[in-house]
XYZ file of C-alpha atoms in Angstrom:
296
model
C -0.813 3.966 -17.459
C -1.349 6.318 -14.508
C -2.543 5.064 -11.052
C -6.005 6.601 -11.429
C -6.468 4.801 -14.766
C -5.605 1.480 -13.121
C -8.035 2.191 -10.292
C -10.821 3.004 -12.765
C -10.072 -0.344 -14.389
C -10.135 -1.938 -10.920
C -13.664 -0.589 -10.392
C -14.809 -2.117 -13.693
C -13.174 -5.477 -12.914
C -14.697 -5.485 -9.414
C -18.156 -5.091 -10.940
C -17.477 -7.904 -13.396
C -16.067 -10.306 -10.801
C -18.886 -9.519 -8.382
C -21.394 -10.502 -11.065
C -19.477 -13.701 -11.868
C -19.101 -14.756 -8.237
C -22.709 -13.943 -7.403
C -23.698 -16.145 -10.354
C -21.425 -18.892 -9.022
C -23.081 -18.705 -5.592
C -26.586 -18.559 -7.068
C -25.856 -21.615 -9.206
C -24.356 -23.785 -6.487
C -25.738 -22.499 -3.187
C -22.186 -22.672 -1.760
C -21.590 -20.545 1.340
C -17.891 -20.257 0.503
C -18.760 -18.867 -2.942
C -21.141 -16.419 -1.262
C -18.249 -15.331 0.961
C -16.110 -14.889 -2.137
C -18.822 -12.741 -3.728
C -19.001 -10.571 -0.609
C -15.272 -9.936 -0.856
C -15.785 -8.698 -4.430
C -18.176 -6.108 -3.020
C -15.367 -5.065 -0.679
C -13.040 -4.867 -3.701
C -15.458 -2.470 -5.395
C -15.754 -0.191 -2.365
C -11.989 -0.244 -1.846
C -11.238 0.612 -5.475
C -13.695 3.531 -5.434
C -12.204 4.934 -2.236
C -8.635 4.412 -3.493
C -9.505 6.292 -6.682
C -10.875 9.201 -4.641
C -7.741 9.311 -2.466
C -5.367 9.190 -5.456
C -7.212 12.123 -7.027
C -7.003 14.011 -3.715
C -3.295 13.197 -3.257
C -2.532 14.639 -6.695
C -3.929 18.040 -5.767
C -1.252 20.757 -5.534
C -0.331 22.381 -2.185
C -2.660 25.108 -0.987
C -2.826 27.595 1.870
C -4.230 25.059 4.321
C -2.001 22.194 3.105
C 1.354 23.802 2.201
C 3.106 20.409 2.055
C 0.561 18.897 -0.320
C -1.987 16.105 0.085
C 0.226 13.053 -0.493
C -0.707 11.337 2.776
C -4.291 10.938 1.561
C -3.219 7.644 -0.033
C -2.682 6.115 3.416
C -6.375 6.577 4.193
C -7.095 4.304 1.258
C -5.031 1.471 2.744
C -6.669 1.910 6.148
C -10.165 2.001 4.658
C -9.566 -1.130 2.588
C -8.212 -2.893 5.663
C -11.315 -1.948 7.632
C -13.581 -3.175 4.824
C -11.710 -6.475 4.668
C -12.068 -6.988 8.415
C -15.806 -6.325 8.164
C -16.154 -8.785 5.299
C -14.151 -11.377 7.236
C -16.535 -11.119 10.187
C -19.563 -11.497 7.894
C -17.978 -14.495 6.163
C -17.091 -16.128 9.482
C -20.640 -15.750 10.828
C -22.156 -17.231 7.658
C -19.627 -20.088 7.674
C -20.383 -21.009 11.292
C -24.119 -21.058 10.560
C -23.625 -23.312 7.527
C -21.218 -25.513 9.507
C -24.002 -26.150 12.019
C -26.590 -26.671 9.263
C -24.909 -28.151 6.144
C -26.834 -27.964 2.862
C -26.343 -29.837 -0.422
C -24.589 -28.079 -3.305
C -25.811 -27.897 -6.897
C -24.179 -27.589 -10.316
C -20.618 -27.268 -9.050
C -19.114 -27.360 -12.538
C -20.601 -24.055 -13.716
C -20.054 -22.389 -10.330
C -16.370 -23.330 -10.261
C -15.907 -22.147 -13.848
C -17.328 -18.716 -13.002
C -15.148 -18.490 -9.890
C -11.962 -19.405 -11.793
C -12.772 -16.836 -14.497
C -13.205 -14.059 -11.941
C -9.914 -15.024 -10.265
C -8.114 -14.838 -13.608
C -9.422 -11.288 -14.117
C -8.313 -10.225 -10.622
C -4.911 -11.867 -10.979
C -4.124 -10.181 -14.303
C -5.183 -6.777 -12.979
C -3.247 -7.187 -9.711
C -0.055 -8.047 -11.622
C -0.317 -4.880 -13.716
C -1.211 -2.729 -10.707
C 1.791 -3.911 -8.685
C 4.114 -2.985 -11.538
C 2.495 0.438 -11.805
C 2.637 0.915 -8.014
C 6.405 0.363 -8.035
C 6.805 2.703 -11.009
C 4.693 5.538 -9.567
C 5.400 4.825 -5.855
C 1.659 4.781 -5.127
C 0.626 3.381 -1.739
C -3.070 3.353 -2.687
C -2.415 1.407 -5.882
C -0.221 -1.104 -4.058
C -2.849 -1.619 -1.339
C -5.581 -2.249 -3.912
C -3.336 -4.639 -5.843
C -2.475 -6.646 -2.729
C -6.157 -6.743 -1.862
C -6.847 -8.289 -5.266
C -4.059 -10.822 -4.745
C -5.697 -11.790 -1.454
C -8.948 -12.267 -3.361
C -7.216 -14.562 -5.858
C -5.778 -16.756 -3.108
C -9.045 -16.964 -1.215
C -10.890 -17.894 -4.421
C -8.323 -20.635 -4.967
C -9.049 -21.900 -1.457
C -12.784 -21.900 -2.166
C -12.327 -23.858 -5.391
C -10.114 -26.398 -3.616
C -12.694 -26.801 -0.828
C -15.552 -27.327 -3.279
C -13.542 -29.878 -5.218
C -12.991 -31.762 -1.964
C -16.747 -31.633 -1.298
C -17.374 -33.080 -4.752
C -14.832 -35.859 -4.246
C -15.717 -36.815 -0.656
C -19.338 -35.786 -0.267
C -18.490 -34.067 3.024
C -20.683 -30.948 2.976
C -19.003 -29.420 6.025
C -15.869 -28.822 3.947
C -17.677 -25.961 2.164
C -18.241 -24.119 5.445
C -14.743 -24.984 6.681
C -13.195 -23.458 3.536
C -15.259 -20.291 4.041
C -14.165 -20.064 7.679
C -10.480 -20.451 6.800
C -10.885 -17.835 4.101
C -12.432 -15.416 6.610
C -9.473 -15.872 8.962
C -6.974 -15.350 6.146
C -8.465 -12.171 4.724
C -9.032 -10.814 8.245
C -5.289 -11.125 8.790
C -4.624 -9.309 5.500
C -7.044 -6.545 6.505
C -5.214 -6.045 9.779
C -1.875 -5.817 7.948
C -3.242 -3.146 5.589
C -4.548 -1.074 8.493
C -1.258 -1.345 10.360
C 0.691 -0.246 7.263
C -1.607 2.770 6.820
C -1.166 3.868 10.433
C 2.583 3.367 10.118
C 2.678 5.636 7.071
C 0.675 8.388 8.743
C 3.254 8.450 11.542
C 6.081 9.540 9.190
C 8.023 6.301 8.984
C 11.641 6.581 7.812
C 12.524 5.491 4.292
C 13.425 1.866 3.645
C 17.097 0.957 4.359
C 17.957 0.585 0.657
C 16.879 4.169 -0.065
C 18.718 5.534 2.967
C 21.828 3.676 1.802
C 21.445 5.232 -1.633
C 21.238 8.693 -0.037
C 24.420 8.056 1.956
C 26.160 6.842 -1.202
C 25.213 10.012 -3.069
C 26.395 12.249 -0.219
C 29.704 10.360 -0.140
C 30.365 11.569 -3.707
C 30.449 15.156 -2.399
C 32.389 14.447 0.782
C 35.605 16.437 1.271
C 37.864 17.339 4.227
C 36.149 20.737 4.255
C 32.608 19.448 3.608
C 30.569 17.074 5.722
C 26.942 16.035 6.140
C 25.039 15.073 9.286
C 21.618 15.003 10.972
C 20.011 13.100 8.106
C 16.308 12.424 8.659
C 14.005 10.757 6.133
C 10.297 10.124 5.873
C 7.705 9.039 3.350
C 4.306 10.588 2.609
C 2.335 8.670 0.002
C 4.276 8.676 -3.269
C 6.695 11.339 -1.997
C 9.978 10.784 -0.169
C 11.630 13.445 1.967
C 15.155 13.924 3.320
C 16.346 16.705 5.647
C 20.020 17.124 6.509
C 22.799 19.594 7.365
C 25.755 20.396 5.140
C 28.816 21.912 6.823
C 31.350 23.933 4.819
C 34.071 26.563 5.425
C 32.748 29.799 6.926
C 34.897 31.745 4.438
C 32.807 30.590 1.473
C 30.502 33.098 -0.161
C 26.775 32.519 0.040
C 26.651 32.072 -3.728
C 29.287 29.340 -3.723
C 27.619 27.505 -0.830
C 24.174 27.734 -2.450
C 25.521 26.420 -5.757
C 26.998 23.337 -4.065
C 23.794 22.750 -2.119
C 21.833 22.870 -5.381
C 24.152 20.263 -6.915
C 23.737 17.953 -3.917
C 19.936 18.311 -3.945
C 19.767 17.524 -7.666
C 22.010 14.464 -7.226
C 19.863 13.174 -4.333
C 16.618 13.627 -6.238
C 18.138 11.853 -9.256
C 19.263 8.923 -7.088
C 15.976 8.477 -5.194
C 12.770 8.762 -7.279
C 10.157 11.071 -5.805
C 12.582 12.562 -3.256
C 12.354 16.126 -1.999
C 15.624 17.096 -0.290
C 16.004 19.998 2.132
C 19.574 20.944 3.092
C 20.490 23.460 5.782
C 23.855 25.188 5.332
C 26.140 25.550 8.360
C 29.785 26.638 8.872
C 32.184 23.778 9.584
C 32.749 24.866 13.191
C 29.050 25.137 14.058
C 26.978 22.231 15.356
C 23.184 22.207 15.464
C 21.587 21.057 18.715
C 18.118 19.586 19.131
C 16.073 19.282 22.287
C 15.405 15.664 23.112
C 11.688 15.550 23.838
C 12.051 12.180 25.495
C 14.233 13.696 28.218
C 11.600 16.333 28.903
C 8.952 13.772 29.818
């Protein structure tokens, strides 16, 4: 199933879980269950925005965006992180108010059942989305899946807190669970935002992919052929590698281009989603780059 299909499913599940959690809050009057319901609203907004960004990222290059729109997926992660932080602040404020003015809870059995059911839906969807994110290398899909996993853990914390209230009769535990949940999801929101900013700044590929690139280049290494100035970056689901390939100056352009084509094909076969750009240079020529840091 394609990323946009999973995100459409995520929208439907967010609506369902929001209804279930709102029913759980309405039944019990629990502030922690209200906080959990608010996070489902965040899930819905995040899934809708992620779907829009995945559709945008799939658009082909145009005159104004000759390198494509792949980075649009990073906006999804940043937006979801911002939504989570906002929800965390709202949850924290409500929890503090209820901590100062505890209120009795009602019909915990039905409320907990609805909460557990919604968590099961989110957990099953998140598991499938993470698998699809790895398969399609989708940042937006991974961000939405990790958001759902956060929701599952926070719901588990709410259920545990309410069970403790039922066993001990200490009403303040409900507000304390909501406050801890707000701190936890706020941390997750900050991590999502940081990852989105990191991606927009052209972060290098992960070490395992760079090692795979070096291993592929080693298969073509020869006393008369060498590679240097390798630079990598990631933009959404795409990976990029730029490098120089040095070869004898006596080679014909056709022979050099044929070898470059073989190397590019091997690199793209070794690293899914890679776009390799190789500059041809004679063996006795070195490329020099201005170091911008020295110019400051």
